[in-house]
Coordinates of C-alpha atoms in Angstrom, one line a residue:
M225 CA -35.5 -46.9 -64.8
L226 CA -35.9 -50.9 -66.7
F227 CA -34.1 -53.1 -65.7
P228 CA -35.2 -56.1 -68.2
Q229 CA -34.3 -60.2 -67.3
S230 CA -33.5 -62.8 -70.0
P231 CA -33.7 -63.5 -73.4
D232 CA -36.8 -65.6 -73.8
P233 CA -39.8 -64.9 -75.2
Q234 CA -41.3 -64.9 -71.7
R235 CA -38.7 -61.9 -70.6
Q236 CA -40.0 -60.4 -68.2
V237 CA -39.6 -56.5 -67.2
K238 CA -39.4 -54.1 -64.3
V239 CA -39.5 -50.7 -63.9
F240 CA -38.0 -49.3 -60.3
P241 CA -38.1 -45.4 -59.6
A242 CA -35.7 -43.6 -59.4
C243 CA -36.2 -42.3 -56.4
M244 CA -35.5 -45.6 -54.8
P245 CA -32.5 -45.8 -51.8
L246 CA -29.9 -47.1 -53.5
N247 CA -29.4 -49.8 -51.1
Q248 CA -33.3 -51.1 -51.7
L249 CA -32.6 -51.4 -55.5
V250 CA -29.4 -52.9 -55.4
S251 CA -31.1 -55.9 -53.1
Q252 CA -34.3 -55.7 -55.1
L253 CA -31.7 -56.4 -58.0
N254 CA -29.8 -59.1 -56.6
E255 CA -33.2 -61.2 -56.3
F256 CA -34.4 -60.4 -59.9
Q257 CA -30.8 -60.8 -61.8
P258 CA -31.3 -59.3 -64.5
D259 CA -29.3 -59.7 -67.8
R260 CA -30.2 -56.4 -69.4
L261 CA -29.7 -53.0 -67.6
V262 CA -31.6 -49.6 -69.5
S263 CA -31.1 -46.4 -67.0
Y264 CA -29.9 -42.7 -66.6
S265 CA -25.7 -42.8 -67.1
S266 CA -25.3 -41.9 -63.3
A267 CA -27.2 -44.3 -61.9
I268 CA -25.5 -46.7 -64.2
A269 CA -22.2 -45.5 -62.5
E270 CA -24.0 -45.7 -59.0
L271 CA -24.4 -49.3 -59.6
C272 CA -20.6 -49.9 -61.1
N273 CA -19.8 -48.8 -57.9
E274 CA -22.3 -51.3 -56.6
A275 CA -20.9 -53.8 -57.9
L276 CA -17.1 -53.3 -57.3
A277 CA -18.0 -52.8 -53.8
G278 CA -19.5 -56.7 -54.0
R279 CA -22.5 -55.6 -52.8
L280 CA -24.3 -55.6 -56.4
D281 CA -24.2 -59.3 -57.8
V282 CA -25.7 -59.6 -61.7
Q283 CA -24.4 -60.9 -64.7
L284 CA -25.4 -58.0 -67.2
N285 CA -25.0 -58.6 -70.8
R286 CA -26.2 -55.3 -72.2
I287 CA -26.1 -51.6 -70.8
M288 CA -27.9 -48.9 -72.4
S289 CA -27.7 -45.1 -71.1
N290 CA -29.8 -41.9 -71.5
S291 CA -31.4 -38.7 -70.3
E292 CA -27.2 -37.9 -69.6
P293 CA -23.9 -36.8 -70.6
L294 CA -21.8 -40.4 -70.0
S295 CA -18.6 -40.6 -68.3
S296 CA -15.4 -42.5 -69.7
D297 CA -14.9 -44.1 -65.6
T298 CA -18.3 -45.1 -66.1
R299 CA -17.8 -47.0 -69.3
Q300 CA -14.5 -48.7 -68.1
K301 CA -15.8 -49.6 -64.7
A302 CA -18.4 -51.5 -67.2
L303 CA -16.0 -53.4 -69.2
A304 CA -14.0 -54.2 -65.7
I305 CA -17.1 -55.6 -64.1
W306 CA -18.9 -57.0 -67.4
G307 CA -16.7 -56.7 -70.0
I308 CA -19.2 -55.0 -72.1
N309 CA -19.5 -51.4 -73.5
I310 CA -22.3 -49.4 -72.5
H311 CA -24.6 -48.7 -75.5
N312 CA -25.3 -44.8 -74.8
S313 CA -28.5 -43.6 -76.5
W314 CA -29.9 -39.7 -77.4
G315 CA -33.5 -38.5 -77.2
S316 CA -36.7 -37.1 -74.3
V317 CA -39.9 -38.7 -73.9
E318 CA -41.1 -35.9 -76.6
L319 CA -39.0 -37.4 -79.6
G320 CA -38.2 -41.0 -78.3
V321 CA -34.9 -42.6 -79.6
A322 CA -33.5 -40.3 -81.5
G323 CA -29.6 -41.7 -81.5
M324 CA -28.1 -45.0 -80.6
E325 CA -24.5 -46.0 -80.6
G326 CA -23.6 -48.8 -82.5
Q327 CA -21.4 -51.9 -81.8
D328 CA -18.0 -50.0 -83.2
F329 CA -19.4 -47.2 -80.4
D330 CA -17.8 -44.3 -82.1
G331 CA -20.6 -41.8 -81.3
I332 CA -24.4 -41.7 -81.3
I333 CA -26.0 -42.1 -84.8
L334 CA -28.7 -39.9 -85.2
G335 CA -31.9 -41.0 -86.3
E336 CA -32.0 -38.0 -89.3
D337 CA -34.4 -40.8 -91.4
F338 CA -36.8 -40.3 -88.6
H339 CA -36.6 -36.2 -87.5
I340 CA -35.2 -33.0 -88.5
I341 CA -32.6 -32.7 -86.8
E342 CA -30.6 -28.6 -86.5
A343 CA -27.3 -28.1 -85.0
V344 CA -27.4 -24.4 -83.4
D345 CA -24.1 -22.5 -82.2
S346 CA -23.8 -20.2 -79.1
S347 CA -24.3 -16.9 -82.0
G348 CA -27.6 -18.9 -83.3
N349 CA -25.8 -20.2 -86.7
I350 CA -27.1 -23.7 -88.4
I351 CA -24.5 -25.6 -88.5
E352 CA -23.9 -28.8 -90.0
S353 CA -20.8 -30.4 -87.7
G354 CA -19.0 -29.0 -84.2
E355 CA -19.8 -27.9 -80.9
A356 CA -24.0 -27.0 -80.7
D357 CA -25.4 -24.4 -77.8
H358 CA -29.1 -26.6 -78.5
M359 CA -30.6 -28.0 -81.3
L360 CA -33.8 -27.7 -82.9
V361 CA -35.7 -30.8 -83.6
T362 CA -38.5 -31.3 -85.9
R363 CA -40.4 -35.3 -85.2
L364 CA -41.1 -36.2 -88.7
F365 CA -43.7 -39.0 -87.6
G366 CA -46.0 -38.9 -84.9
T367 CA -49.6 -36.6 -85.7
T368 CA -51.5 -36.2 -82.1
M369 CA -48.5 -33.9 -80.9
P370 CA -46.3 -31.9 -84.4
L371 CA -43.0 -31.0 -83.2
I372 CA -41.4 -28.1 -85.8
R373 CA -37.9 -26.6 -84.6
Y374 CA -39.1 -28.1 -81.1
K375 CA -35.6 -27.2 -78.9
M376 CA -34.1 -29.2 -77.1
T377 CA -31.2 -27.7 -74.3
D378 CA -28.5 -30.4 -75.1
S379 CA -25.1 -29.2 -76.1
P380 CA -23.9 -31.9 -78.0
T381 CA -20.6 -32.0 -80.3
I382 CA -21.5 -33.5 -83.8
E383 CA -19.4 -34.9 -86.5
W384 CA -19.7 -36.3 -89.9
K385 CA -17.8 -40.1 -90.1
L386 CA -17.8 -40.9 -93.5
D387 CA -15.5 -43.2 -93.6
A388 CA -17.2 -45.6 -90.8
S389 CA -18.0 -49.1 -90.5
E390 CA -21.6 -48.3 -89.2
A391 CA -24.3 -45.8 -90.6
P392 CA -21.7 -43.7 -92.7
A393 CA -24.1 -41.4 -94.1
Y394 CA -25.5 -40.2 -91.2
R395 CA -24.6 -37.4 -89.0
R396 CA -23.5 -39.4 -85.4
I397 CA -23.3 -37.3 -81.6
T398 CA -19.2 -37.7 -80.4
Q399 CA -19.9 -36.0 -77.0
L400 CA -22.7 -34.8 -75.3
H401 CA -22.1 -32.6 -72.9
G402 CA -25.1 -32.1 -70.8
R403 CA -28.2 -29.6 -71.0
S404 CA -26.8 -25.7 -72.3
D405 CA -28.9 -24.5 -69.9
V406 CA -27.2 -25.6 -66.0
W407 CA -23.8 -24.1 -67.0
F408 CA -21.9 -22.6 -64.8
Y409 CA -21.4 -18.8 -65.3
Y410 CA -19.2 -16.6 -63.8
S411 CA -19.1 -12.9 -63.1
I412 CA -15.4 -13.0 -63.1
P413 CA -14.1 -11.7 -66.7
C414 CA -11.9 -14.2 -68.6
V415 CA -8.3 -13.8 -69.4
Q416 CA -8.0 -13.5 -72.9
N417 CA -11.1 -10.8 -72.9
Q418 CA -11.8 -8.8 -70.5
N419 CA -15.6 -8.1 -71.7
E420 CA -16.6 -12.5 -71.8
Q421 CA -17.4 -14.2 -68.6
V422 CA -16.3 -17.8 -67.9
K423 CA -18.9 -20.3 -68.4
I424 CA -17.8 -24.1 -67.1
H425 CA -20.2 -27.6 -67.4
P426 CA -21.4 -29.0 -64.8
M427 CA -19.2 -32.2 -66.3
A428 CA -15.7 -30.7 -65.6
F429 CA -16.5 -31.6 -61.8
R430 CA -17.4 -35.1 -62.4
Q431 CA -14.3 -35.1 -64.8
V432 CA -12.3 -34.9 -61.6
L433 CA -14.7 -36.3 -58.9
G434 CA -15.5 -39.6 -60.9
Q435 CA -11.0 -40.7 -60.7
Y436 CA -11.9 -41.4 -57.0
S437 CA -13.9 -44.6 -56.5
E438 CA -13.9 -43.5 -52.5
I439 CA -16.2 -40.8 -53.5
H440 CA -20.3 -42.4 -53.4
E441 CA -21.5 -38.9 -54.2
Y442 CA -21.2 -35.1 -54.5
Q443 CA -23.1 -31.8 -54.1
V444 CA -21.7 -29.1 -55.7
R445 CA -22.9 -25.4 -55.5
Q446 CA -21.6 -22.2 -57.4
T447 CA -19.8 -19.6 -55.3
V448 CA -18.3 -16.2 -56.6
N449 CA -14.7 -18.2 -57.5
G450 CA -15.5 -21.3 -57.5
A451 CA -17.2 -23.7 -56.1
D452 CA -17.7 -25.5 -52.2
I453 CA -18.3 -29.0 -52.9
D454 CA -19.6 -31.8 -50.2
L455 CA -18.6 -35.2 -50.1
L456 CA -19.9 -38.6 -49.8
I457 CA -17.7 -41.4 -49.5
N458 CA -18.2 -45.7 -49.0
D459 CA -18.8 -46.3 -45.5
D460 CA -15.2 -48.9 -45.9
A461 CA -13.0 -45.8 -47.2
D462 CA -11.2 -42.7 -46.6
L463 CA -10.4 -39.7 -47.8
D464 CA -6.9 -38.2 -45.6
P465 CA -6.6 -34.5 -45.4
I466 CA -3.5 -34.7 -48.7
T467 CA -6.0 -35.9 -50.9
I468 CA -9.0 -34.1 -49.8
H469 CA -5.8 -31.3 -50.4
Q470 CA -5.2 -32.7 -53.7
I471 CA -8.5 -33.1 -55.2
E472 CA -9.3 -29.3 -54.1
E473 CA -6.0 -28.6 -56.3
K474 CA -7.1 -30.2 -59.1
L475 CA -10.1 -29.1 -59.3
S476 CA -9.0 -25.4 -59.0
D477 CA -6.3 -26.5 -61.8
K478 CA -9.6 -27.3 -63.6
L479 CA -11.2 -23.8 -63.2
V480 CA -8.1 -22.1 -64.5
K481 CA -7.6 -23.5 -67.0
L482 CA -11.6 -23.8 -68.5
G483 CA -11.0 -19.5 -67.8
L484 CA -11.0 -18.9 -64.0
R485 CA -8.7 -16.5 -63.0
E486 CA -5.3 -18.3 -61.3
S487 CA -5.3 -15.5 -58.3
T488 CA -9.2 -16.0 -57.6
A489 CA -10.1 -19.3 -58.6
N490 CA -10.9 -21.3 -55.4
V491 CA -12.2 -24.7 -54.6
Q492 CA -13.8 -26.2 -50.9
V493 CA -13.7 -29.7 -50.3
A494 CA -15.4 -31.3 -47.6
V495 CA -16.4 -34.9 -46.5
V496 CA -19.9 -35.0 -45.0
E497 CA -22.2 -38.3 -43.5
K498 CA -25.2 -36.5 -45.9
L499 CA -26.4 -34.5 -48.4
N500 CA -28.1 -31.2 -48.2
R501 CA -30.9 -31.8 -50.7
H502 CA -33.5 -29.3 -52.1
P503 CA -36.9 -30.4 -50.9

């Protein structure tokens, strides 16, 4: 994570490892006092929660997110805390930054003067706009390792916005769903078509769980008919059994809307003291 400080020519830049414990990160940020932040979307969400709880005390003038889908609740938290919107971006280590939001915040403007970006749907067809399953990107700069139709499993919705005030001739990503290889695939036949399987992106869970400021972190484990979810909550927060049941109902309803059968969809939520992590 990159946190530049102060806009003068002597600007300092400090990088904090993503694996740093959150309490240590907050302590070092309070000491460093950055005015700009570049980080993963999930890390920005955590830092917003720390600021709302009064543990993080920094004054930010610009926030840039990358690498992960940016949720609307994280945007709203940043606006409430610092009075600024988050500039979302898209790219990779191989490509560099391939798209960036402008001041209108109406989508990630694709840098198609530096890349040839082909959006591909789930049937393997090249599409000019719409929801893509993945993208094939050819880099038009750099000669050390040429990238030709390099497959990116990011799954975006791409649109033309010819009436936009910023870069109207460029396509833009209006929604980044995450990587298509992290979807949950259920072997339960779809309601509409007995021959289909249900495909659900993990962000569907975030859309519900992100509504609760008490939730500090969570872990979703796919089950045959839904998911088992462990929650870590803030030290000064509490989730009573009624609220937990409401969360389970909202998540079950969400999965039903996305294709699971109402009679079998099941979500179990538990508050835990720590999450079991992959070694």
